[in-house]
Coordinates of N, CA and C in Angstrom, one line a residue:
L729 N 119.2 -21.7 104.7 CA 119.7 -20.7 103.8 C 119.3 -21.0 102.3
M730 N 119.3 -22.3 102.0 CA 118.9 -22.7 100.6 C 117.5 -22.5 100.4
E731 N 116.6 -22.7 101.5 CA 115.2 -22.5 101.3 C 114.9 -21.0 101.2
L732 N 115.7 -20.2 101.9 CA 115.5 -18.7 101.8 C 115.9 -18.2 100.4
L733 N 117.0 -18.7 99.9 CA 117.4 -18.3 98.6 C 116.4 -18.7 97.5
S734 N 115.8 -19.9 97.7 CA 114.9 -20.4 96.7 C 113.6 -19.6 96.8
S735 N 113.3 -19.1 98.0 CA 112.0 -18.3 98.1 C 112.1 -16.9 97.4
F736 N 113.3 -16.3 97.5 CA 113.5 -15.0 97.0 C 114.2 -14.9 95.7
G737 N 114.7 -16.1 95.2 CA 115.5 -16.1 94.0 C 116.9 -15.7 94.1
T738 N 117.7 -16.2 93.2 CA 119.2 -15.9 93.3 C 119.7 -15.2 92.1
M739 N 118.8 -14.9 91.2 CA 119.2 -14.2 90.0 C 119.1 -12.7 90.1
C740 N 120.1 -11.9 89.8 CA 120.0 -10.5 89.7 C 119.8 -10.0 88.3
E741 N 118.8 -9.2 88.1 CA 118.5 -8.8 86.7 C 119.6 -7.8 86.3
E742 N 120.1 -7.9 85.1 CA 121.1 -7.0 84.5 C 120.4 -5.6 84.4
P743 N 121.1 -4.5 84.7 CA 120.6 -3.2 84.5 C 120.3 -3.0 83.0
E744 N 119.2 -2.3 82.7 CA 118.9 -2.0 81.4 C 119.8 -1.0 80.8
T745 N 120.4 -1.3 79.6 CA 121.3 -0.4 78.9 C 120.5 0.3 77.8
V746 N 120.7 1.6 77.7 CA 120.0 2.3 76.7 C 121.0 2.6 75.5
E747 N 120.7 2.1 74.3 CA 121.6 2.2 73.2 C 121.6 3.7 72.7
F748 N 122.8 4.2 72.5 CA 122.9 5.6 72.0 C 122.4 5.7 70.6
T749 N 121.6 6.7 70.3 CA 121.2 7.0 68.9 C 121.6 8.4 68.6
C750 N 122.2 8.7 67.5 CA 122.7 10.0 67.2 C 121.5 11.0 67.2
G751 N 121.7 12.1 67.9 CA 120.6 13.0 68.2 C 120.2 13.0 69.6
D752 N 120.6 11.9 70.3 CA 120.5 11.8 71.8 C 121.6 12.7 72.4
A753 N 121.4 13.1 73.6 CA 122.5 13.8 74.4 C 123.6 12.8 74.7
M754 N 124.8 13.3 74.7 CA 126.0 12.4 75.0 C 126.6 13.0 76.3
N755 N 126.4 12.3 77.4 CA 127.0 12.8 78.7 C 128.4 12.5 78.8
Y756 N 129.2 13.5 79.0 CA 130.7 13.4 79.1 C 131.2 14.3 80.2
H757 N 131.8 13.7 81.2 CA 132.3 14.4 82.4 C 131.3 15.4 83.0
G758 N 130.1 14.9 83.1 CA 129.0 15.6 83.8 C 128.2 16.6 83.0
Y759 N 128.5 16.7 81.7 CA 127.7 17.6 80.8 C 127.1 16.9 79.7
D760 N 125.9 17.2 79.3 CA 125.2 16.6 78.2 C 125.4 17.4 76.9
Y761 N 126.1 16.8 76.0 CA 126.4 17.4 74.7 C 125.3 17.1 73.7
A762 N 124.8 18.1 73.0 CA 123.8 17.8 71.9 C 124.6 17.1 70.8
T763 N 124.0 16.2 70.1 CA 124.6 15.5 69.0 C 123.7 15.7 67.7
V764 N 124.3 15.5 66.6 CA 123.6 15.7 65.3 C 124.1 14.7 64.3
Q765 N 123.2 14.1 63.5 CA 123.6 13.3 62.4 C 123.7 14.1 61.1
I766 N 124.9 14.1 60.5 CA 125.1 14.8 59.3 C 125.6 13.8 58.2
G767 N 124.8 13.5 57.3 CA 125.2 12.4 56.3 C 125.4 11.1 57.1
G768 N 126.5 10.5 56.9 CA 126.8 9.3 57.6 C 127.6 9.5 58.9
Q769 N 127.7 10.7 59.3 CA 128.5 11.1 60.5 C 127.7 11.5 61.7
C770 N 128.2 11.2 62.9 CA 127.5 11.7 64.1 C 128.4 12.7 64.8
W771 N 128.1 13.9 64.9 CA 128.9 15.0 65.5 C 128.4 15.5 66.8
F772 N 129.2 16.0 67.7 CA 128.8 16.9 68.7 C 128.2 18.1 68.0
A773 N 127.1 18.6 68.5 CA 126.5 19.8 67.9 C 127.0 21.1 68.6
E774 N 128.0 21.0 69.4 CA 128.5 22.1 70.1 C 130.0 21.8 70.4
N775 N 130.7 22.9 70.8 CA 132.2 22.7 71.0 C 132.4 22.0 72.3
L776 N 133.6 21.4 72.4 CA 134.0 20.7 73.6 C 134.2 21.7 74.7
R777 N 133.9 21.4 76.0 CA 134.0 22.3 77.1 C 134.7 21.6 78.3
T778 N 135.2 20.4 78.1 CA 135.8 19.7 79.3 C 137.2 20.1 79.5
A779 N 137.6 20.2 80.7 CA 139.0 20.5 81.0 C 139.8 19.2 81.4
H780 N 139.2 18.1 81.0 CA 139.8 16.8 81.3 C 140.0 15.9 80.1
Y781 N 141.0 15.0 80.2 CA 141.1 13.9 79.2 C 140.0 12.9 79.3
T782 N 139.9 12.0 78.3 CA 139.0 10.9 78.3 C 139.0 10.2 79.6
T783 N 140.3 10.0 80.2 CA 140.5 9.2 81.4 C 140.0 9.9 82.6
G784 N 139.7 11.2 82.5 CA 139.3 12.0 83.7 C 140.5 12.8 84.3
D785 N 141.7 12.5 83.8 CA 142.9 13.3 84.2 C 142.7 14.8 83.7
A786 N 143.1 15.7 84.5 CA 143.0 17.1 84.2 C 144.1 17.7 83.3
L787 N 143.7 18.5 82.4 CA 144.7 19.3 81.6 C 145.1 20.5 82.5
A788 N 146.2 21.1 82.1 CA 146.5 22.4 82.7 C 145.4 23.4 82.3
Q789 N 145.0 24.2 83.3 CA 143.8 25.1 83.1 C 144.1 26.5 83.4
F790 N 143.7 27.4 82.5 CA 143.5 28.8 82.7 C 144.8 29.5 83.2
V791 N 145.9 29.4 82.4 CA 147.2 29.9 82.8 C 147.3 31.4 82.3
P792 N 148.1 32.2 83.0 CA 148.4 33.5 82.6 C 149.2 33.6 81.3
D793 N 149.3 34.7 80.7 CA 150.0 34.9 79.4 C 151.4 34.4 79.5
S794 N 152.1 34.7 80.6 CA 153.5 34.4 80.8 C 153.7 32.9 80.7
I795 N 152.8 32.1 81.2 CA 152.9 30.6 81.2 C 152.4 30.1 79.8
W796 N 151.3 30.6 79.3 CA 150.8 30.2 78.0 C 151.9 30.3 76.9
I797 N 152.6 31.4 76.9 CA 153.6 31.7 75.9 C 154.7 30.6 75.9
E798 N 155.1 30.1 77.1 CA 156.2 29.2 77.2 C 155.8 27.7 77.3
S799 N 154.5 27.5 77.6 CA 154.1 26.1 77.9 C 154.2 25.2 76.7
I800 N 154.6 23.9 77.0 CA 154.5 22.9 76.0 C 153.6 21.8 76.5
E801 N 152.8 22.1 77.6 CA 151.9 21.2 78.2 C 150.5 21.3 77.6
P802 N 149.7 20.2 77.5 CA 148.3 20.4 77.1 C 147.6 21.3 78.0
T803 N 147.0 22.3 77.4 CA 146.4 23.4 78.3 C 145.1 23.8 77.7
V804 N 144.1 24.2 78.5 CA 142.8 24.8 78.1 C 142.7 26.2 78.6
S805 N 141.9 26.9 77.9 CA 141.6 28.3 78.2 C 140.2 28.6 77.8
Y806 N 139.7 29.8 78.1 CA 138.5 30.3 77.6 C 138.7 31.8 77.2
Y807 N 137.8 32.2 76.3 CA 138.0 33.5 75.7 C 138.0 34.7 76.7
N808 N 139.1 35.5 76.7 CA 139.2 36.6 77.7 C 139.1 36.1 79.1
E809 N 139.8 35.0 79.4 CA 139.7 34.4 80.7 C 140.2 35.3 81.8
S810 N 139.7 35.1 83.0 CA 140.2 35.8 84.1 C 140.2 34.8 85.2
I811 N 141.4 34.6 85.9 CA 141.5 33.6 86.9 C 140.5 33.8 88.0
A812 N 140.1 35.1 88.2 CA 139.2 35.4 89.3 C 137.8 34.9 89.0
D813 N 137.5 34.6 87.8 CA 136.1 34.1 87.4 C 135.7 32.9 88.2
C814 N 136.6 32.0 88.3 CA 136.3 30.7 89.0 C 137.4 30.3 89.9
D815 N 138.2 31.2 90.5 CA 139.3 30.9 91.4 C 140.3 30.0 90.7
G816 N 140.4 30.1 89.4 CA 141.4 29.4 88.6 C 141.0 27.9 88.4
L817 N 139.8 27.6 88.6 CA 139.4 26.2 88.4 C 138.0 26.1 87.7
F818 N 138.0 25.3 86.6 CA 136.8 25.0 85.9 C 136.3 23.7 86.3
L819 N 135.0 23.5 86.7 CA 134.5 22.2 87.1 C 133.5 21.8 86.0
D820 N 133.6 20.6 85.6 CA 132.8 20.1 84.5 C 131.3 19.9 84.9
N821 N 131.0 19.9 86.2 CA 129.6 19.7 86.6 C 128.9 21.1 86.6
N822 N 129.6 22.1 86.0 CA 129.0 23.4 85.9 C 128.8 24.2 87.2
E823 N 129.5 23.8 88.2 CA 129.5 24.6 89.5 C 130.1 25.9 89.2
C824 N 131.0 25.9 88.2 CA 131.6 27.2 87.7 C 131.0 27.5 86.4
S825 N 130.1 28.4 86.3 CA 129.4 28.7 85.1 C 129.9 30.1 84.5
I826 N 130.5 30.1 83.4 CA 131.0 31.3 82.7 C 130.3 31.4 81.4
P827 N 129.6 32.5 81.1 CA 128.8 32.6 79.9 C 129.6 32.3 78.6
V828 N 130.8 32.7 78.5 CA 131.5 32.4 77.2 C 131.8 30.9 77.0
I829 N 131.9 30.2 78.2 CA 132.1 28.7 78.1 C 130.8 28.1 77.7
E830 N 129.7 28.6 78.3 CA 128.4 28.1 77.9 C 128.1 28.3 76.4
D831 N 128.5 29.4 75.9 CA 128.2 29.7 74.5 C 129.1 29.1 73.5
C832 N 130.4 29.0 73.8 CA 131.4 28.6 72.8 C 132.4 27.5 73.3
G833 N 132.3 27.0 74.4 CA 133.2 26.0 74.9 C 134.5 26.5 75.3
L834 N 135.5 25.6 75.4 CA 136.9 26.0 75.7 C 137.8 26.0 74.5
L835 N 138.9 26.7 74.7 CA 140.0 26.7 73.7 C 141.1 25.9 74.1
Y836 N 141.6 25.0 73.2 CA 142.6 24.0 73.6 C 143.9 24.3 72.7
N837 N 145.1 24.2 73.4 CA 146.3 24.4 72.6 C 146.6 23.2 71.8
G838 N 147.5 23.3 70.9 CA 147.8 22.1 70.0 C 148.4 21.0 70.7
F839 N 149.1 21.2 71.8 CA 149.7 20.1 72.6 C 148.6 19.2 73.2
A840 N 147.4 19.8 73.4 CA 146.3 18.9 73.9 C 145.8 18.0 72.9
L841 N 145.9 18.4 71.6 CA 145.5 17.5 70.5 C 146.6 16.4 70.3
S842 N 147.8 16.6 70.6 CA 148.9 15.7 70.4 C 148.9 14.6 71.4
S843 N 148.2 14.7 72.5 CA 148.3 13.7 73.6 C 147.6 12.4 73.1
P844 N 148.3 11.3 73.4 CA 147.7 10.0 73.0 C 146.4 9.6 73.8
I845 N 146.2 10.3 74.9 CA 145.1 9.9 75.8 C 143.8 10.3 75.1
G846 N 143.7 11.4 74.5 CA 142.5 11.8 73.8 C 141.6 12.8 74.7
L847 N 140.9 13.7 73.9 CA 140.1 14.7 74.6 C 138.6 14.3 74.5
C848 N 138.2 13.5 73.6 CA 136.8 13.2 73.4 C 136.4 11.9 74.2
P849 N 135.1 11.7 74.3 CA 134.7 10.5 75.0 C 135.1 9.2 74.3
S850 N 135.2 8.1 75.1 CA 135.5 6.8 74.5 C 134.5 6.5 73.3
G851 N 135.0 6.1 72.2 CA 134.2 5.9 71.0 C 134.0 7.1 70.2
W852 N 134.6 8.2 70.5 CA 134.6 9.5 69.8 C 136.0 10.0 69.6
H853 N 136.2 10.9 68.6 CA 137.5 11.4 68.4 C 137.4 12.8 67.8
V854 N 138.6 13.6 67.9 CA 138.7 14.8 67.1 C 138.8 14.5 65.7
A855 N 137.9 15.1 64.8 CA 137.9 14.7 63.4 C 139.1 15.0 62.7
E856 N 139.5 14.1 61.7 CA 140.5 14.4 60.8 C 140.1 15.3 59.7
K857 N 141.0 15.9 59.0 CA 140.6 16.8 57.9 C 139.7 16.2 56.9
P858 N 140.0 14.9 56.4 CA 139.0 14.3 55.4 C 137.6 14.2 56.0
E859 N 137.5 14.0 57.3 CA 136.2 13.8 57.9 C 135.5 15.2 57.9
F860 N 136.2 16.3 58.2 CA 135.7 17.6 58.1 C 135.3 17.9 56.6
D861 N 136.1 17.5 55.7 CA 135.8 17.8 54.3 C 134.4 17.2 53.9
L862 N 134.1 16.0 54.4 CA 132.8 15.4 54.1 C 131.7 16.2 54.7
V863 N 131.8 16.6 56.0 CA 130.7 17.4 56.6 C 130.5 18.7 55.9
L864 N 131.6 19.4 55.5 CA 131.5 20.7 54.9 C 130.9 20.6 53.5
T865 N 131.2 19.5 52.8 CA 130.6 19.3 51.5 C 129.1 19.1 51.7
F866 N 128.7 18.4 52.7 CA 127.3 18.2 53.0 C 126.6 19.5 53.3
L867 N 127.2 20.3 54.2 CA 126.6 21.6 54.6 C 126.5 22.5 53.4
L868 N 127.5 22.6 52.6 CA 127.5 23.5 51.4 C 126.3 23.1 50.5
E869 N 126.1 21.8 50.4 CA 125.0 21.3 49.5 C 123.6 21.6 50.1
H870 N 123.5 21.8 51.5 CA 122.2 21.9 52.1 C 122.0 23.3 52.7
G871 N 122.8 24.3 52.2 CA 122.6 25.7 52.6 C 123.5 26.1 53.7
W872 N 123.8 27.4 53.6 CA 124.7 28.0 54.6 C 124.0 29.2 55.2
D873 N 123.9 29.3 56.5 CA 123.2 30.4 57.1 C 124.0 30.8 58.3
G874 N 124.8 31.8 58.2 CA 125.7 32.2 59.3 C 125.3 33.5 60.0
A875 N 124.1 33.9 59.7 CA 123.6 35.2 60.2 C 122.8 35.0 61.5
I876 N 122.7 33.8 62.0 CA 121.8 33.6 63.1 C 122.6 33.3 64.4
G877 N 122.2 33.9 65.5 CA 122.8 33.5 66.8 C 124.3 33.7 66.8
Q878 N 124.9 32.6 67.3 CA 126.4 32.7 67.4 C 127.1 32.4 66.1
G879 N 126.4 32.3 65.0 CA 127.0 32.1 63.7 C 126.7 30.6 63.3
L880 N 125.5 30.2 63.2 CA 125.2 28.9 62.8 C 125.3 28.8 61.3
F881 N 126.0 27.8 60.8 CA 125.8 27.6 59.3 C 125.0 26.4 59.1
S882 N 124.2 26.4 58.1 CA 123.2 25.4 57.8 C 122.4 25.0 59.1
Q883 N 121.6 26.0 59.5 CA 120.9 25.8 60.7 C 120.0 24.6 60.7
E884 N 119.4 24.3 59.6 CA 118.5 23.1 59.6 C 119.3 21.8 59.8
V885 N 120.6 21.8 59.4 CA 121.4 20.6 59.6 C 121.8 20.5 61.1
G886 N 122.1 21.7 61.7 CA 122.3 21.7 63.1 C 123.8 21.5 63.6
F887 N 124.8 21.8 62.7 CA 126.2 21.7 63.1 C 126.5 22.7 64.2
N888 N 125.9 23.9 64.1 CA 126.1 25.0 65.0 C 127.6 25.4 65.2
A889 N 128.1 26.1 64.2 CA 129.5 26.6 64.2 C 129.5 27.8 65.1
Q890 N 130.1 27.7 66.3 CA 130.1 28.8 67.3 C 131.3 29.6 67.1
K891 N 131.1 30.9 66.9 CA 132.2 31.8 66.6 C 132.9 32.2 67.9
G892 N 133.8 31.3 68.3 CA 134.4 31.5 69.6 C 135.8 32.1 69.6
G893 N 136.3 32.5 68.4 CA 137.6 33.2 68.3 C 138.7 32.2 68.6
Y894 N 139.9 32.7 69.0 CA 141.0 31.9 69.4 C 142.0 32.7 70.3
R895 N 142.9 31.9 70.9 CA 143.9 32.5 71.7 C 145.3 32.4 71.0
L896 N 146.0 33.5 70.8 CA 147.2 33.5 70.1 C 148.3 32.9 71.0
H897 N 149.5 32.6 70.3 CA 150.6 32.0 71.1 C 151.2 33.0 72.1
N898 N 150.9 34.3 72.0 CA 151.4 35.3 73.0 C 150.3 35.5 74.1
G899 N 149.2 34.8 74.0 CA 148.2 34.9 75.1 C 147.0 35.8 74.7
D900 N 147.2 36.6 73.7 CA 146.1 37.5 73.3 C 144.9 36.7 72.7
F901 N 143.7 37.3 72.9 CA 142.5 36.7 72.3 C 141.9 37.5 71.2
L902 N 141.5 36.8 70.1 CA 141.0 37.5 68.9 C 139.8 36.9 68.3
H903 N 139.0 37.7 67.7 CA 137.9 37.3 66.7 C 136.7 36.6 67.2
K904 N 136.4 36.7 68.5 CA 135.2 36.1 69.0 C 134.0 36.9 68.3
D905 N 133.0 36.2 68.0 CA 131.8 36.7 67.3 C 132.1 37.1 65.9
E906 N 133.3 36.8 65.4 CA 133.7 37.0 64.0 C 133.9 35.7 63.2
Y907 N 134.7 34.9 63.8 CA 135.1 33.6 63.2 C 135.0 32.4 64.1
A908 N 134.8 31.3 63.6 CA 135.0 30.0 64.3 C 136.3 29.4 63.8
Y909 N 137.1 28.9 64.8 CA 138.3 28.2 64.5 C 138.3 26.8 65.1
L910 N 138.4 25.8 64.3 CA 138.3 24.4 64.9 C 139.6 23.6 64.5
W911 N 140.2 23.0 65.5 CA 141.3 22.1 65.3 C 140.8 20.9 64.5
T912 N 141.7 20.3 63.7 CA 141.5 18.9 63.3 C 142.6 18.1 63.9
N913 N 142.4 16.8 63.6 CA 143.4 15.8 64.1 C 144.4 15.4 63.0
S914 N 144.6 16.3 62.0 CA 145.5 16.0 60.9 C 146.6 17.1 60.9
V915 N 147.7 16.6 60.5 CA 148.9 17.5 60.4 C 149.3 17.7 58.9
G916 N 149.5 18.9 58.5 CA 149.9 19.2 57.1 C 151.3 19.7 57.1
P917 N 151.8 20.1 55.9 CA 153.2 20.5 55.7 C 153.6 21.6 56.7
G918 N 152.7 22.5 57.0 CA 153.1 23.7 57.9 C 152.6 23.6 59.3
G919 N 152.0 22.5 59.7 CA 151.5 22.4 61.0 C 150.2 21.7 61.1
R920 N 149.5 21.7 62.2 CA 148.2 21.0 62.3 C 147.1 21.8 61.6
W921 N 146.3 21.0 60.8 CA 145.2 21.6 60.1 C 144.2 22.2 61.0
L922 N 143.6 23.3 60.6 CA 142.5 23.9 61.3 C 141.5 24.5 60.2
I923 N 140.3 24.7 60.6 CA 139.4 25.3 59.7 C 138.9 26.6 60.3
K924 N 138.8 27.6 59.5 CA 138.3 28.9 59.9 C 137.1 29.3 59.0
F925 N 136.0 29.7 59.6 CA 134.9 30.1 58.8 C 134.0 31.1 59.4
N926 N 133.3 31.8 58.6 CA 132.4 32.9 59.0 C 131.0 32.7 58.3
E927 N 130.3 33.8 58.1 CA 128.9 33.6 57.6 C 128.9 33.1 56.1
T928 N 129.9 33.4 55.4 CA 129.8 33.1 53.9 C 130.8 32.0 53.6
T929 N 130.5 31.3 52.5 CA 131.5 30.3 52.0 C 132.8 30.9 51.6
E930 N 132.8 32.1 51.1 CA 134.0 32.7 50.6 C 135.0 32.9 51.8
E931 N 134.5 33.0 53.0 CA 135.4 33.2 54.1 C 135.8 31.9 54.9
M932 N 135.4 30.8 54.3 CA 135.8 29.5 54.9 C 137.1 29.1 54.3
L933 N 138.1 28.9 55.2 CA 139.5 28.7 54.8 C 140.0 27.5 55.6
W934 N 140.8 26.6 54.8 CA 141.6 25.6 55.5 C 143.0 26.2 55.7
L935 N 143.6 26.1 56.9 CA 144.9 26.6 57.2 C 145.7 25.4 57.8
D936 N 147.0 25.4 57.5 CA 147.8 24.3 58.1 C 149.1 24.8 58.7
Y937 N 149.0 26.1 59.2 CA 150.2 26.6 59.8 C 150.1 27.1 61.2
S938 N 149.0 26.6 61.9 CA 148.7 27.1 63.2 C 149.8 26.5 64.2
L939 N 150.3 27.4 65.1 CA 151.3 27.0 66.1 C 150.6 26.2 67.2
P940 N 151.3 25.2 67.8 CA 150.7 24.5 68.9 C 150.4 25.3 70.1
R941 N 150.9 26.5 70.2 CA 150.6 27.3 71.3 C 149.3 28.2 71.1
H942 N 148.7 28.0 69.9 CA 147.4 28.7 69.6 C 146.3 27.9 70.4
G943 N 145.3 28.6 70.8 CA 144.1 28.0 71.5 C 142.9 28.0 70.6
L944 N 142.4 26.9 70.2 CA 141.2 26.8 69.3 C 140.2 25.9 69.8
S945 N 139.0 26.0 69.2 CA 137.9 25.1 69.6 C 138.1 23.7 69.1
V946 N 137.4 22.8 69.8 CA 137.4 21.3 69.4 C 136.0 20.8 69.2
R947 N 135.8 20.0 68.2 CA 134.5 19.3 68.0 C 134.8 17.8 67.9
C948 N 133.9 17.0 68.5 CA 134.1 15.5 68.6 C 133.2 14.9 67.5
L949 N 133.7 13.8 66.9 CA 133.0 13.0 65.9 C 133.0 11.5 66.4
K950 N 131.8 10.9 66.3 CA 131.7 9.5 66.7 C 132.5 8.6 65.8
D951 N 133.2 7.6 66.4 CA 133.9 6.6 65.6 C 132.9 5.8 64.7
T952 N 133.4 5.4 63.5 CA 132.6 4.6 62.7 C 132.5 3.2 63.2
E953 N 131.4 2.5 63.0 CA 131.2 1.1 63.6 C 132.2 0.2 62.8

């Protein structure tokens, strides 16, 4: 046995690890998210579309209005959802492909943001308001272009603000292709901070009164080293 081992060697080579560089795709729950470097920050260049926590545990998914109105559970939705679209189940490996999810990601209620488990990949997080302030300052300094595609602002920078609308606390859907609404991970005097924006800087607003039963888009930011 010893002679055999000495002939073939006993050392196993460690698998090569590829270091992530911002701009590379970030695979999370079976989907490759585009990423973009903006100033000193590394962002997802598209909205989150997973129906699972960081741990892989599932959130409540695609509930009817009657449940959405009353639920205090972390829940995901998509714009004008229909249970029949995917038999009530969204699969992160894209076996269930719905155009609005492909274009704009999912809508998460505020209870999903409050969970200590987290929605973003390990090493990433939902941005705080001051972190959004930094990227917005950068984008304003480098040009604002909201007239292209789904509503990209500062196309050259590549943040890609997708105008996915939102779901109201009563279950109604509003403002797709008009506004983008993004949750932050910061809480203000009136509730969790969110940002709403459209093609022009004049229509960019910070709001801090959104109800936790509202469904908004989520964007992930890489932790600082």
